[in-house]
Amino acid sequence: MSHELNDRNFETTISSGVTLVDFHAPWCGPCRMQTPVLERVSAKFSEKAKIASLNVDDNPQIAAKFGIRSIPTLILFNNGIPVKQFVGLQSENTLVNAINEAVK
């Protein structure tokens, strides 16, 4: 994935265009399973959307701001506004469809 987010770059990264953020932790098994799916999605949308990740252990304030209670949680932002949220492991097709809808 192209963007590793933290407290310093989160707002700037999501502020323009479409960004899918993966809220995860390194110890989370389903999160590790989600990573290759996100890498494939990222390859499909390199020009149209950003795929980013945020470690909730290292950035608890941002996770709390968005009410992240279980991981993986993925939030799709359009110009800084959350437009869709997914909890748990998601398929490539589900994410591709959501991003396609958001970039219209």
Tab-separated table of N, CA, C and O in Angstrom:
chain	number	residue	atom	x	y	z
A	1	MET	N	0.841	-1.186	0.000
A	1	MET	CA	0.000	0.000	0.000
A	1	MET	C	0.878	1.239	0.000
A	1	MET	O	1.974	1.233	0.520
A	2	SER	N	0.336	2.269	-0.536
A	2	SER	CA	1.177	3.423	-0.792
A	2	SER	C	1.316	4.389	0.381
A	2	SER	O	2.311	5.079	0.468
A	3	HIS	N	0.372	4.457	1.274
A	3	HIS	CA	0.404	5.482	2.308
A	3	HIS	C	0.279	4.878	3.705
A	3	HIS	O	-0.720	4.241	4.014
A	4	GLU	N	1.280	5.096	4.542
A	4	GLU	CA	1.201	4.715	5.958
A	4	GLU	C	0.852	5.989	6.720
A	4	GLU	O	1.613	6.952	6.705
A	5	LEU	N	-0.307	5.993	7.359
A	5	LEU	CA	-0.800	7.203	8.007
A	5	LEU	C	-0.427	7.253	9.481
A	5	LEU	O	-0.226	6.228	10.124
A	6	ASN	N	-0.374	8.490	9.997
A	6	ASN	CA	-0.125	8.726	11.412
A	6	ASN	C	-0.783	10.052	11.798
A	6	ASN	O	-1.446	10.678	10.967
A	7	ASP	N	-0.578	10.480	13.049
A	7	ASP	CA	-1.183	11.723	13.529
A	7	ASP	C	-0.790	12.932	12.674
A	7	ASP	O	-1.567	13.864	12.518
A	8	ARG	N	0.409	12.926	12.132
A	8	ARG	CA	0.912	14.084	11.393
A	8	ARG	C	0.355	14.193	9.968
A	8	ARG	O	0.148	15.285	9.465
A	9	ASN	N	0.141	13.065	9.295
A	9	ASN	CA	-0.243	13.147	7.885
A	9	ASN	C	-1.666	12.682	7.578
A	9	ASN	O	-2.086	12.713	6.425
A	10	PHE	N	-2.417	12.262	8.576
A	10	PHE	CA	-3.751	11.700	8.337
A	10	PHE	C	-4.667	12.694	7.625
A	10	PHE	O	-5.194	12.411	6.549
A	11	GLU	N	-4.878	13.858	8.231
A	11	GLU	CA	-5.822	14.838	7.677
A	11	GLU	C	-5.415	15.292	6.275
A	11	GLU	O	-6.261	15.407	5.392
A	12	THR	N	-4.146	15.532	6.069
A	12	THR	CA	-3.669	15.974	4.761
A	12	THR	C	-3.923	14.908	3.700
A	12	THR	O	-4.355	15.212	2.592
A	13	THR	N	-3.678	13.649	4.048
A	13	THR	CA	-3.826	12.561	3.083
A	13	THR	C	-5.277	12.363	2.669
A	13	THR	O	-5.564	12.172	1.494
A	14	ILE	N	-6.203	12.416	3.620
A	14	ILE	CA	-7.608	12.152	3.280
A	14	ILE	C	-8.352	13.381	2.765
A	14	ILE	O	-9.470	13.255	2.287
A	15	SER	N	-7.742	14.556	2.848
A	15	SER	CA	-8.469	15.798	2.572
A	15	SER	C	-8.890	15.982	1.118
A	15	SER	O	-9.859	16.684	0.844
A	16	SER	N	-8.192	15.375	0.183
A	16	SER	CA	-8.578	15.555	-1.215
A	16	SER	C	-8.671	14.217	-1.925
A	16	SER	O	-7.857	13.321	-1.707
A	17	GLY	N	-9.680	14.100	-2.762
A	17	GLY	CA	-9.878	12.883	-3.533
A	17	GLY	C	-10.460	11.755	-2.703
A	17	GLY	O	-10.970	11.957	-1.604
A	18	VAL	N	-10.381	10.559	-3.259
A	18	VAL	CA	-10.917	9.348	-2.622
A	18	VAL	C	-9.766	8.595	-1.962
A	18	VAL	O	-8.752	8.332	-2.594
A	19	THR	N	-9.961	8.270	-0.676
A	19	THR	CA	-8.952	7.534	0.084
A	19	THR	C	-9.633	6.430	0.876
A	19	THR	O	-10.589	6.689	1.612
A	20	LEU	N	-9.145	5.211	0.741
A	20	LEU	CA	-9.595	4.091	1.552
A	20	LEU	C	-8.557	3.868	2.639
A	20	LEU	O	-7.389	3.629	2.333
A	21	VAL	N	-8.987	3.989	3.905
A	21	VAL	CA	-8.059	3.838	5.024
A	21	VAL	C	-8.342	2.528	5.747
A	21	VAL	O	-9.481	2.269	6.156
A	22	ASP	N	-7.309	1.731	5.898
A	22	ASP	CA	-7.351	0.468	6.632
A	22	ASP	C	-6.864	0.728	8.055
A	22	ASP	O	-5.693	1.016	8.268
A	23	PHE	N	-7.780	0.639	9.021
A	23	PHE	CA	-7.427	0.763	10.435
A	23	PHE	C	-7.071	-0.643	10.908
A	23	PHE	O	-7.918	-1.547	10.870
A	24	HIS	N	-5.833	-0.850	11.329
A	24	HIS	CA	-5.334	-2.197	11.609
A	24	HIS	C	-4.340	-2.185	12.770
A	24	HIS	O	-3.998	-1.130	13.310
A	25	ALA	N	-3.856	-3.381	13.117
A	25	ALA	CA	-2.755	-3.544	14.070
A	25	ALA	C	-1.941	-4.752	13.611
A	25	ALA	O	-2.485	-5.691	13.033
A	26	PRO	N	-0.629	-4.739	13.878
A	26	PRO	CA	0.234	-5.822	13.397
A	26	PRO	C	-0.102	-7.192	13.978
A	26	PRO	O	0.146	-8.211	13.350
A	27	TRP	N	-0.688	-7.237	15.173
A	27	TRP	CA	-0.998	-8.499	15.833
A	27	TRP	C	-2.334	-9.101	15.382
A	27	TRP	O	-2.687	-10.206	15.768
A	28	CYS	N	-3.066	-8.405	14.542
A	28	CYS	CA	-4.422	-8.802	14.131
A	28	CYS	C	-4.363	-9.731	12.921
A	28	CYS	O	-3.961	-9.315	11.834
A	29	GLY	N	-4.777	-10.989	13.104
A	29	GLY	CA	-4.762	-11.973	12.019
A	29	GLY	C	-5.594	-11.560	10.816
A	29	GLY	O	-5.099	-11.575	9.680
A	30	PRO	N	-6.871	-11.196	11.002
A	30	PRO	CA	-7.671	-10.757	9.852
A	30	PRO	C	-7.085	-9.524	9.160
A	30	PRO	O	-7.205	-9.380	7.945
A	31	CYS	N	-6.422	-8.662	9.917
A	31	CYS	CA	-5.776	-7.491	9.308
A	31	CYS	C	-4.675	-7.931	8.351
A	31	CYS	O	-4.541	-7.384	7.250
A	32	ARG	N	-3.903	-8.913	8.765
A	32	ARG	CA	-2.832	-9.425	7.897
A	32	ARG	C	-3.413	-10.078	6.647
A	32	ARG	O	-2.820	-10.008	5.568
A	33	MET	N	-4.588	-10.704	6.786
A	33	MET	CA	-5.246	-11.305	5.626
A	33	MET	C	-5.792	-10.223	4.682
A	33	MET	O	-5.889	-10.449	3.471
A	34	GLN	N	-6.154	-9.070	5.229
A	34	GLN	CA	-6.704	-7.983	4.420
A	34	GLN	C	-5.623	-7.305	3.565
A	34	GLN	O	-5.906	-6.814	2.474
A	35	THR	N	-4.384	-7.307	4.045
A	35	THR	CA	-3.304	-6.581	3.367
A	35	THR	C	-3.123	-6.966	1.895
A	35	THR	O	-3.072	-6.074	1.044
A	36	PRO	N	-3.029	-8.265	1.526
A	36	PRO	CA	-2.847	-8.573	0.099
A	36	PRO	C	-4.041	-8.134	-0.754
A	36	PRO	O	-3.877	-7.749	-1.908
A	37	VAL	N	-5.243	-8.168	-0.185
A	37	VAL	CA	-6.429	-7.698	-0.905
A	37	VAL	C	-6.284	-6.199	-1.191
A	37	VAL	O	-6.518	-5.734	-2.306
A	38	LEU	N	-5.859	-5.448	-0.169
A	38	LEU	CA	-5.682	-4.006	-0.340
A	38	LEU	C	-4.577	-3.686	-1.336
A	38	LEU	O	-4.677	-2.712	-2.085
A	39	GLU	N	-3.539	-4.496	-1.379
A	39	GLU	CA	-2.467	-4.286	-2.348
A	39	GLU	C	-2.981	-4.463	-3.776
A	39	GLU	O	-2.611	-3.696	-4.671
A	40	ARG	N	-3.847	-5.454	-3.989
A	40	ARG	CA	-4.432	-5.656	-5.323
A	40	ARG	C	-5.355	-4.488	-5.683
A	40	ARG	O	-5.334	-4.003	-6.817
A	41	VAL	N	-6.148	-4.044	-4.722
A	41	VAL	CA	-7.045	-2.906	-4.960
A	41	VAL	C	-6.220	-1.653	-5.270
A	41	VAL	O	-6.544	-0.896	-6.180
A	42	SER	N	-5.157	-1.450	-4.533
A	42	SER	CA	-4.290	-0.293	-4.741
A	42	SER	C	-3.726	-0.280	-6.160
A	42	SER	O	-3.658	0.772	-6.802
A	43	ALA	N	-3.330	-1.428	-6.655
A	43	ALA	CA	-2.778	-1.519	-8.015
A	43	ALA	C	-3.816	-1.110	-9.060
A	43	ALA	O	-3.472	-0.524	-10.092
A	44	LYS	N	-5.089	-1.388	-8.798
A	44	LYS	CA	-6.145	-1.053	-9.755
A	44	LYS	C	-6.488	0.426	-9.755
A	44	LYS	O	-7.013	0.936	-10.733
A	45	PHE	N	-6.249	1.100	-8.636
A	45	PHE	CA	-6.707	2.487	-8.498
A	45	PHE	C	-5.570	3.479	-8.292
A	45	PHE	O	-5.789	4.546	-7.726
A	46	SER	N	-4.391	3.176	-8.754
A	46	SER	CA	-3.241	4.035	-8.467
A	46	SER	C	-3.465	5.481	-8.907
A	46	SER	O	-2.937	6.398	-8.287
A	47	GLU	N	-4.242	5.706	-9.939
A	47	GLU	CA	-4.489	7.064	-10.426
A	47	GLU	C	-5.747	7.684	-9.820
A	47	GLU	O	-5.830	8.893	-9.668
A	48	LYS	N	-6.742	6.876	-9.485
A	48	LYS	CA	-8.050	7.398	-9.093
A	48	LYS	C	-8.267	7.522	-7.587
A	48	LYS	O	-9.093	8.305	-7.146
A	49	ALA	N	-7.568	6.713	-6.801
A	49	ALA	CA	-7.820	6.685	-5.361
A	49	ALA	C	-6.553	6.299	-4.611
A	49	ALA	O	-5.682	5.633	-5.163
A	50	LYS	N	-6.486	6.726	-3.353
A	50	LYS	CA	-5.364	6.355	-2.491
A	50	LYS	C	-5.829	5.230	-1.571
A	50	LYS	O	-6.953	5.258	-1.064
A	51	ILE	N	-4.959	4.277	-1.342
A	51	ILE	CA	-5.189	3.219	-0.370
A	51	ILE	C	-4.163	3.440	0.729
A	51	ILE	O	-2.970	3.493	0.452
A	52	ALA	N	-4.631	3.587	1.962
A	52	ALA	CA	-3.743	3.932	3.065
A	52	ALA	C	-4.033	3.052	4.267
A	52	ALA	O	-5.088	2.413	4.354
A	53	SER	N	-3.083	3.024	5.206
A	53	SER	CA	-3.285	2.232	6.414
A	53	SER	C	-2.882	3.042	7.642
A	53	SER	O	-2.020	3.913	7.566
A	54	LEU	N	-3.553	2.740	8.748
A	54	LEU	CA	-3.270	3.420	10.005
A	54	LEU	C	-3.213	2.378	11.115
A	54	LEU	O	-4.176	1.638	11.313
A	55	ASN	N	-2.081	2.309	11.801
A	55	ASN	CA	-1.906	1.387	12.918
A	55	ASN	C	-2.621	1.992	14.125
A	55	ASN	O	-2.228	3.046	14.620
A	56	VAL	N	-3.676	1.313	14.596
A	56	VAL	CA	-4.489	1.863	15.694
A	56	VAL	C	-3.739	1.865	17.019
A	56	VAL	O	-4.043	2.687	17.892
A	57	ASP	N	-2.764	0.981	17.187
A	57	ASP	CA	-1.973	0.972	18.422
A	57	ASP	C	-1.073	2.206	18.503
A	57	ASP	O	-0.872	2.774	19.575
A	58	ASP	N	-0.538	2.621	17.366
A	58	ASP	CA	0.368	3.772	17.326
A	58	ASP	C	-0.364	5.109	17.236
A	58	ASP	O	0.222	6.151	17.501
A	59	ASN	N	-1.632	5.082	16.826
A	59	ASN	CA	-2.408	6.312	16.603
A	59	ASN	C	-3.800	6.210	17.224
A	59	ASN	O	-4.821	6.291	16.523
A	60	PRO	N	-3.878	6.011	18.540
A	60	PRO	CA	-5.181	5.771	19.167
A	60	PRO	C	-6.149	6.959	19.086
A	60	PRO	O	-7.367	6.743	19.073
A	61	GLN	N	-5.640	8.173	18.986
A	61	GLN	CA	-6.533	9.332	18.928
A	61	GLN	C	-7.373	9.321	17.648
A	61	GLN	O	-8.570	9.614	17.669
A	62	ILE	N	-6.741	9.006	16.537
A	62	ILE	CA	-7.471	8.972	15.265
A	62	ILE	C	-8.471	7.816	15.275
A	62	ILE	O	-9.610	7.974	14.848
A	63	ALA	N	-8.054	6.670	15.773
A	63	ALA	CA	-8.967	5.526	15.857
A	63	ALA	C	-10.186	5.885	16.709
A	63	ALA	O	-11.329	5.574	16.353
A	64	ALA	N	-9.961	6.560	17.820
A	64	ALA	CA	-11.065	6.959	18.701
A	64	ALA	C	-11.973	7.970	18.009
A	64	ALA	O	-13.203	7.919	18.144
A	65	LYS	N	-11.384	8.889	17.278
A	65	LYS	CA	-12.159	9.928	16.572
A	65	LYS	C	-13.186	9.300	15.638
A	65	LYS	O	-14.293	9.805	15.482
A	66	PHE	N	-12.826	8.189	15.018
A	66	PHE	CA	-13.722	7.529	14.074
A	66	PHE	C	-14.459	6.337	14.690
A	66	PHE	O	-15.103	5.575	13.975
A	67	GLY	N	-14.366	6.184	15.994
A	67	GLY	CA	-15.124	5.151	16.698
A	67	GLY	C	-14.726	3.734	16.341
A	67	GLY	O	-15.572	2.840	16.329
A	68	ILE	N	-13.456	3.513	16.061
A	68	ILE	CA	-12.990	2.177	15.687
A	68	ILE	C	-13.017	1.284	16.920
A	68	ILE	O	-12.325	1.527	17.892
A	69	ARG	N	-13.858	0.250	16.873
A	69	ARG	CA	-14.003	-0.662	18.002
A	69	ARG	C	-13.455	-2.063	17.706
A	69	ARG	O	-13.149	-2.822	18.602
A	70	SER	N	-13.416	-2.410	16.420
A	70	SER	CA	-12.834	-3.697	16.042
A	70	SER	C	-12.064	-3.497	14.743
A	70	SER	O	-12.350	-2.591	13.969
A	71	ILE	N	-11.075	-4.359	14.557
A	71	ILE	CA	-10.236	-4.248	13.369
A	71	ILE	C	-10.183	-5.593	12.661
A	71	ILE	O	-10.353	-6.623	13.308
A	72	PRO	N	-9.986	-5.608	11.352
A	72	PRO	CA	-9.817	-4.428	10.525
A	72	PRO	C	-11.132	-3.673	10.318
A	72	PRO	O	-12.186	-4.274	10.188
A	73	THR	N	-11.031	-2.363	10.314
A	73	THR	CA	-12.108	-1.488	9.868
A	73	THR	C	-11.539	-0.668	8.729
A	73	THR	O	-10.414	-0.175	8.819
A	74	LEU	N	-12.305	-0.549	7.660
A	74	LEU	CA	-11.894	0.256	6.517
A	74	LEU	C	-12.915	1.371	6.338
A	74	LEU	O	-14.117	1.111	6.376
A	75	ILE	N	-12.424	2.589	6.184
A	75	ILE	CA	-13.302	3.729	5.940
A	75	ILE	C	-12.904	4.365	4.622
A	75	ILE	O	-11.727	4.640	4.381
A	76	LEU	N	-13.911	4.580	3.787
A	76	LEU	CA	-13.710	5.231	2.498
A	76	LEU	C	-14.049	6.714	2.660
A	76	LEU	O	-15.156	7.058	3.078
A	77	PHE	N	-13.064	7.560	2.374
A	77	PHE	CA	-13.234	9.008	2.487
A	77	PHE	C	-13.285	9.619	1.098
A	77	PHE	O	-12.560	9.198	0.198
A	78	ASN	N	-14.138	10.627	0.942
A	78	ASN	CA	-14.170	11.405	-0.283
A	78	ASN	C	-13.996	12.866	0.122
A	78	ASN	O	-14.860	13.430	0.796
A	79	ASN	N	-12.854	13.447	-0.245
A	79	ASN	CA	-12.509	14.814	0.142
A	79	ASN	C	-12.623	15.034	1.651
A	79	ASN	O	-13.171	16.033	2.111
A	80	GLY	N	-12.116	14.073	2.413
A	80	GLY	CA	-12.069	14.178	3.863
A	80	GLY	C	-13.325	13.756	4.593
A	80	GLY	O	-13.345	13.712	5.827
A	81	ILE	N	-14.375	13.427	3.875
A	81	ILE	CA	-15.650	13.039	4.491
A	81	ILE	C	-15.814	11.528	4.386
A	81	ILE	O	-15.724	10.964	3.298
A	82	PRO	N	-16.087	10.850	5.532
A	82	PRO	CA	-16.318	9.402	5.466
A	82	PRO	C	-17.622	9.110	4.709
A	82	PRO	O	-18.666	9.666	5.038
A	83	VAL	N	-17.542	8.272	3.677
A	83	VAL	CA	-18.728	7.950	2.887
A	83	VAL	C	-19.163	6.498	3.023
A	83	VAL	O	-20.308	6.172	2.733
A	84	LYS	N	-18.264	5.643	3.476
A	84	LYS	CA	-18.616	4.231	3.646
A	84	LYS	C	-17.650	3.602	4.637
A	84	LYS	O	-16.474	3.962	4.667
A	85	GLN	N	-18.176	2.666	5.445
A	85	GLN	CA	-17.332	1.983	6.431
A	85	GLN	C	-17.574	0.482	6.353
A	85	GLN	O	-18.709	0.043	6.182
A	86	PHE	N	-16.493	-0.271	6.465
A	86	PHE	CA	-16.542	-1.726	6.451
A	86	PHE	C	-15.848	-2.237	7.705
A	86	PHE	O	-14.764	-1.762	8.042
A	87	VAL	N	-16.458	-3.216	8.372
A	87	VAL	CA	-15.846	-3.822	9.554
A	87	VAL	C	-15.599	-5.289	9.247
A	87	VAL	O	-16.493	-5.996	8.771
A	88	GLY	N	-14.370	-5.741	9.510
A	88	GLY	CA	-14.008	-7.127	9.237
A	88	GLY	C	-13.375	-7.269	7.867
A	88	GLY	O	-13.273	-6.315	7.095
A	89	LEU	N	-12.933	-8.469	7.594
A	89	LEU	CA	-12.255	-8.790	6.344
A	89	LEU	C	-13.190	-8.563	5.154
A	89	LEU	O	-14.325	-9.037	5.159
A	90	GLN	N	-12.709	-7.821	4.154
A	90	GLN	CA	-13.520	-7.484	2.980
A	90	GLN	C	-12.909	-8.072	1.719
A	90	GLN	O	-11.693	-8.154	1.588
A	91	SER	N	-13.785	-8.410	0.779
A	91	SER	CA	-13.308	-8.958	-0.493
A	91	SER	C	-12.831	-7.843	-1.413
A	91	SER	O	-13.225	-6.678	-1.285
A	92	GLU	N	-11.992	-8.223	-2.339
A	92	GLU	CA	-11.496	-7.271	-3.333
A	92	GLU	C	-12.656	-6.657	-4.112
A	92	GLU	O	-12.702	-5.448	-4.339
A	93	ASN	N	-13.606	-7.479	-4.496
A	93	ASN	CA	-14.755	-7.020	-5.268
A	93	ASN	C	-15.562	-5.963	-4.514
A	93	ASN	O	-15.952	-4.944	-5.085
A	94	THR	N	-15.795	-6.194	-3.236
A	94	THR	CA	-16.549	-5.249	-2.411
A	94	THR	C	-15.857	-3.894	-2.381
A	94	THR	O	-16.490	-2.841	-2.550
A	95	LEU	N	-14.553	-3.908	-2.178
A	95	LEU	CA	-13.797	-2.660	-2.083
A	95	LEU	C	-13.700	-1.956	-3.434
A	95	LEU	O	-13.840	-0.728	-3.515
A	96	VAL	N	-13.488	-2.705	-4.502
A	96	VAL	CA	-13.416	-2.132	-5.851
A	96	VAL	C	-14.745	-1.445	-6.189
A	96	VAL	O	-14.771	-0.314	-6.685
A	97	ASN	N	-15.857	-2.114	-5.899
A	97	ASN	CA	-17.173	-1.533	-6.184
A	97	ASN	C	-17.401	-0.249	-5.397
A	97	ASN	O	-17.916	0.735	-5.930
A	98	ALA	N	-17.024	-0.242	-4.123
A	98	ALA	CA	-17.205	0.945	-3.286
A	98	ALA	C	-16.360	2.113	-3.791
A	98	ALA	O	-16.841	3.260	-3.844
A	99	ILE	N	-15.115	1.847	-4.171
A	99	ILE	CA	-14.242	2.910	-4.677
A	99	ILE	C	-14.778	3.424	-6.013
A	99	ILE	O	-14.821	4.639	-6.248
A	100	ASN	N	-15.200	2.524	-6.883
A	100	ASN	CA	-15.762	2.951	-8.178
A	100	ASN	C	-16.959	3.876	-7.972
A	100	ASN	O	-17.115	4.871	-8.671
A	101	GLU	N	-17.789	3.564	-7.012
A	101	GLU	CA	-18.949	4.395	-6.703
A	101	GLU	C	-18.516	5.766	-6.199
A	101	GLU	O	-19.096	6.797	-6.554
A	102	ALA	N	-17.485	5.793	-5.374
A	102	ALA	CA	-17.020	7.051	-4.774
A	102	ALA	C	-16.308	7.961	-5.781
A	102	ALA	O	-16.367	9.181	-5.640
A	103	VAL	N	-15.650	7.399	-6.785
A	103	VAL	CA	-14.896	8.229	-7.724
A	103	VAL	C	-15.751	8.750	-8.874
A	103	VAL	O	-15.260	9.516	-9.691
A	104	LYS	N	-16.988	8.383	-8.913
A	104	LYS	CA	-17.887	8.872	-10.002
A	104	LYS	C	-18.063	10.358	-9.936
A	104	LYS	O	-18.088	10.967	-8.920
